[in-house]
PDB file of C-alpha atoms in Angstrom:
ATOM      1  CA  UNK A 267      60.798 274.416 160.824  1.00 92.00           C
ATOM      2  CA  UNK A 268      58.425 277.346 161.323  1.00 93.00           C
ATOM      3  CA  UNK A 269      56.337 278.574 158.429  1.00 95.00           C
ATOM      4  CA  UNK A 270      54.640 281.971 158.715  1.00 96.00           C
ATOM      5  CA  UNK A 271      51.070 281.792 157.409  1.00 97.00           C
ATOM      6  CA  UNK A 272      49.107 284.440 155.517  1.00 94.00           C
ATOM      7  CA  UNK A 273      45.378 285.121 155.429  1.00 92.00           C
ATOM      8  CA  UNK A 274      44.858 286.139 159.042  1.00 95.00           C
ATOM      9  CA  UNK A 275      43.909 289.446 160.695  1.00 93.00           C
ATOM     10  CA  UNK A 276      46.629 292.065 161.082  1.00 94.00           C
ATOM     11  CA  UNK A 277      46.887 291.377 164.826  1.00 95.00           C
ATOM     12  CA  UNK A 278      47.373 287.610 164.395  1.00 96.00           C
ATOM     13  CA  UNK A 279      50.717 285.876 164.122  1.00 95.00           C
ATOM     14  CA  UNK A 280      50.000 282.562 162.408  1.00 97.00           C
ATOM     15  CA  UNK A 281      52.608 279.828 162.234  1.00 95.00           C
ATOM     16  CA  UNK A 282      52.777 276.179 161.217  1.00 97.00           C
ATOM     17  CA  UNK A 283      55.468 273.933 162.660  1.00 94.00           C
ATOM     18  CA  UNK A 284      56.783 271.019 160.567  1.00 95.00           C
ATOM     19  CA  UNK A 285      59.661 268.615 161.093  1.00 94.00           C
ATOM     20  CA  UNK A 286      61.749 269.206 164.204  1.00 91.00           C
ATOM     21  CA  UNK A 287      61.345 272.563 165.921  1.00 88.00           C
ATOM     22  CA  UNK A 288      64.794 273.954 166.695  1.00 87.00           C
ATOM     23  CA  UNK A 289      66.319 276.836 168.601  1.00 83.00           C
ATOM     24  CA  UNK A 290      67.294 278.317 165.259  1.00 88.00           C
ATOM     25  CA  UNK A 291      63.605 278.388 164.258  1.00 87.00           C
ATOM     26  CA  UNK A 292      62.876 280.538 167.301  1.00 82.00           C
ATOM     27  CA  UNK A 293      65.794 282.876 166.641  1.00 85.00           C
ATOM     28  CA  UNK A 294      65.251 283.318 162.908  1.00 91.00           C
ATOM     29  CA  UNK A 295      61.481 283.098 162.543  1.00 91.00           C
ATOM     30  CA  UNK A 296      59.313 283.139 165.662  1.00 88.00           C
ATOM     31  CA  UNK A 297      60.878 285.828 167.853  1.00 87.00           C
ATOM     32  CA  UNK A 298      61.370 288.338 164.997  1.00 91.00           C
ATOM     33  CA  UNK A 299      57.790 287.743 163.813  1.00 94.00           C
ATOM     34  CA  UNK A 300      56.420 288.334 167.322  1.00 92.00           C
ATOM     35  CA  UNK A 301      58.476 291.474 167.787  1.00 90.00           C
ATOM     36  CA  UNK A 302      57.450 292.801 164.356  1.00 94.00           C
ATOM     37  CA  UNK A 303      53.751 292.341 165.174  1.00 94.00           C
ATOM     38  CA  UNK A 304      54.222 294.012 168.544  1.00 93.00           C
ATOM     39  CA  UNK A 305      55.537 297.184 166.904  1.00 95.00           C
ATOM     40  CA  UNK A 306      51.987 297.796 165.638  1.00 94.00           C
ATOM     41  CA  UNK A 307      49.906 296.181 168.410  1.00 95.00           C
ATOM     42  CA  UNK A 308      49.923 296.246 172.214  1.00 93.00           C
ATOM     43  CA  UNK A 309      48.949 292.558 172.215  1.00 94.00           C
ATOM     44  CA  UNK A 310      48.679 289.965 169.479  1.00 94.00           C
ATOM     45  CA  UNK A 311      46.873 286.700 168.889  1.00 95.00           C
ATOM     46  CA  UNK A 312      48.794 283.535 168.084  1.00 94.00           C
ATOM     47  CA  UNK A 313      47.730 280.740 165.717  1.00 96.00           C
ATOM     48  CA  UNK A 314      50.119 277.876 166.545  1.00 94.00           C
ATOM     49  CA  UNK A 315      49.518 274.988 164.176  1.00 96.00           C
ATOM     50  CA  UNK A 316      51.398 271.710 164.366  1.00 93.00           C
ATOM     51  CA  UNK A 317      51.513 270.370 160.814  1.00 93.00           C
ATOM     52  CA  UNK A 318      51.089 266.775 159.771  1.00 91.00           C
ATOM     53  CA  UNK A 319      54.872 266.429 159.363  1.00 92.00           C
ATOM     54  CA  UNK A 320      55.668 267.704 162.865  1.00 90.00           C
ATOM     55  CA  UNK A 321      58.252 265.353 164.390  1.00 91.00           C
ATOM     56  CA  UNK A 322      59.154 266.940 167.693  1.00 84.00           C
ATOM     57  CA  UNK A 323      61.153 269.578 169.508  1.00 78.00           C
ATOM     58  CA  UNK A 324      64.924 269.745 169.871  1.00 77.00           C
ATOM     59  CA  UNK A 325      65.883 269.715 173.558  1.00 72.00           C
ATOM     60  CA  UNK A 326      67.465 273.201 173.495  1.00 70.00           C
ATOM     61  CA  UNK A 327      64.189 274.565 172.152  1.00 67.00           C
ATOM     62  CA  UNK A 328      62.480 273.858 175.466  1.00 58.00           C
ATOM     63  CA  UNK A 329      64.669 276.547 177.045  1.00 51.00           C
ATOM     64  CA  UNK A 330      63.857 278.945 174.192  1.00 54.00           C
ATOM     65  CA  UNK A 331      60.165 278.278 174.717  1.00 60.00           C
ATOM     66  CA  UNK A 332      60.473 279.066 178.417  1.00 55.00           C
ATOM     67  CA  UNK A 333      62.356 282.307 177.668  1.00 53.00           C
ATOM     68  CA  UNK A 334      59.766 283.293 175.086  1.00 57.00           C
ATOM     69  CA  UNK A 335      57.027 282.802 177.661  1.00 54.00           C
ATOM     70  CA  UNK A 336      58.855 284.933 180.220  1.00 51.00           C
ATOM     71  CA  UNK A 337      59.690 287.808 177.880  1.00 57.00           C
ATOM     72  CA  UNK A 338      56.310 287.877 176.146  1.00 59.00           C
ATOM     73  CA  UNK A 339      54.085 286.720 179.000  1.00 69.00           C
ATOM     74  CA  UNK A 340      51.500 289.460 178.575  1.00 82.00           C
ATOM     75  CA  UNK A 341      51.927 290.134 174.839  1.00 89.00           C
ATOM     76  CA  UNK A 342      49.327 287.592 173.724  1.00 88.00           C
ATOM     77  CA  UNK A 343      45.590 288.206 174.001  1.00 92.00           C
ATOM     78  CA  UNK A 344      44.591 284.736 172.695  1.00 93.00           C
ATOM     79  CA  UNK A 345      46.382 281.590 171.579  1.00 92.00           C
ATOM     80  CA  UNK A 346      44.856 278.901 169.365  1.00 95.00           C
ATOM     81  CA  UNK A 347      46.782 275.641 169.199  1.00 94.00           C
ATOM     82  CA  UNK A 348      45.924 273.286 166.367  1.00 96.00           C
ATOM     83  CA  UNK A 349      47.087 269.668 166.436  1.00 94.00           C
ATOM     84  CA  UNK A 350      45.888 266.120 166.013  1.00 94.00           C
ATOM     85  CA  UNK A 351      48.646 264.714 168.220  1.00 90.00           C
ATOM     86  CA  UNK A 352      47.032 263.577 171.474  1.00 90.00           C
ATOM     87  CA  UNK A 353      50.197 264.163 173.550  1.00 86.00           C
ATOM     88  CA  UNK A 354      50.485 267.713 172.225  1.00 85.00           C
ATOM     89  CA  UNK A 355      46.790 268.302 172.898  1.00 89.00           C
ATOM     90  CA  UNK A 356      47.203 267.226 176.517  1.00 87.00           C
ATOM     91  CA  UNK A 357      50.342 269.350 177.002  1.00 83.00           C
ATOM     92  CA  UNK A 358      48.626 272.347 175.411  1.00 83.00           C
ATOM     93  CA  UNK A 359      45.582 271.956 177.651  1.00 85.00           C
ATOM     94  CA  UNK A 360      47.893 271.922 180.675  1.00 83.00           C
ATOM     95  CA  UNK A 361      49.640 275.038 179.358  1.00 79.00           C
ATOM     96  CA  UNK A 362      46.239 276.712 178.959  1.00 81.00           C
ATOM     97  CA  UNK A 363      45.652 276.569 182.718  1.00 79.00           C
ATOM     98  CA  UNK A 364      48.901 278.442 183.390  1.00 78.00           C
ATOM     99  CA  UNK A 365      48.712 281.013 180.591  1.00 80.00           C
ATOM    100  CA  UNK A 366      47.696 284.593 181.389  1.00 81.00           C
ATOM    101  CA  UNK A 367      45.457 284.728 178.313  1.00 85.00           C
ATOM    102  CA  UNK A 368      42.762 282.475 176.864  1.00 90.00           C
ATOM    103  CA  UNK A 369      44.240 279.399 175.160  1.00 90.00           C
ATOM    104  CA  UNK A 370      42.176 276.876 173.229  1.00 94.00           C
ATOM    105  CA  UNK A 371      43.210 273.620 171.597  1.00 95.00           C
ATOM    106  CA  UNK A 372      41.610 272.398 168.378  1.00 96.00           C
ATOM    107  CA  UNK A 373      42.009 269.376 166.159  1.00 96.00           C
ATOM    108  CA  UNK A 374      42.956 269.959 162.534  1.00 94.00           C
ATOM    109  CA  UNK A 375      39.385 269.071 161.546  1.00 96.00           C
ATOM    110  CA  UNK A 376      38.137 272.078 163.527  1.00 97.00           C
ATOM    111  CA  UNK A 377      40.336 274.793 162.020  1.00 95.00           C
ATOM    112  CA  UNK A 378      37.329 276.911 161.002  1.00 95.00           C
ATOM    113  CA  UNK A 379      36.106 276.823 164.613  1.00 96.00           C
ATOM    114  CA  UNK A 380      39.623 277.726 165.789  1.00 96.00           C
ATOM    115  CA  UNK A 381      39.723 280.647 163.357  1.00 95.00           C
ATOM    116  CA  UNK A 382      36.374 281.975 164.611  1.00 95.00           C
ATOM    117  CA  UNK A 383      37.432 281.581 168.254  1.00 96.00           C
ATOM    118  CA  UNK A 384      40.761 283.348 167.689  1.00 95.00           C
ATOM    119  CA  UNK A 385      39.074 286.302 166.017  1.00 90.00           C
ATOM    120  CA  UNK A 386      36.177 286.613 168.462  1.00 88.00           C
ATOM    121  CA  UNK A 387      35.996 289.872 170.349  1.00 69.00           C
ATOM    122  CA  UNK A 388      36.654 289.410 174.041  1.00 60.00           C
ATOM    123  CA  UNK A 389      33.885 290.587 176.351  1.00 53.00           C
ATOM    124  CA  UNK A 390      35.181 292.678 179.241  1.00 48.00           C
TER     125      UNK A 390
END
């Protein structure tokens, strides 16, 4: 299940994932939220938090994740991934090397650091 979070800058899409992430979650919550943010911004920042009750990803969701990456490859200016799950941390760090934008992984104990990093102004 994807929960949209409040309290972030207007150019940040903040989500928390709990339970099992499904294809339906992408279709009903994530993709519409991304597209809504992109109507007002050329690029957006993503706060992707895995909650304490995160259980895993349904197999069909892997395809949805790949499609999302292809269709929105350049729509993100920064991505902060927050998790305490070591396997997710390692996968996210691998993803960070392939992403076209800065991606950083933070533990749940470092959410304030993640928030500051996400909202930092990029130096060009």
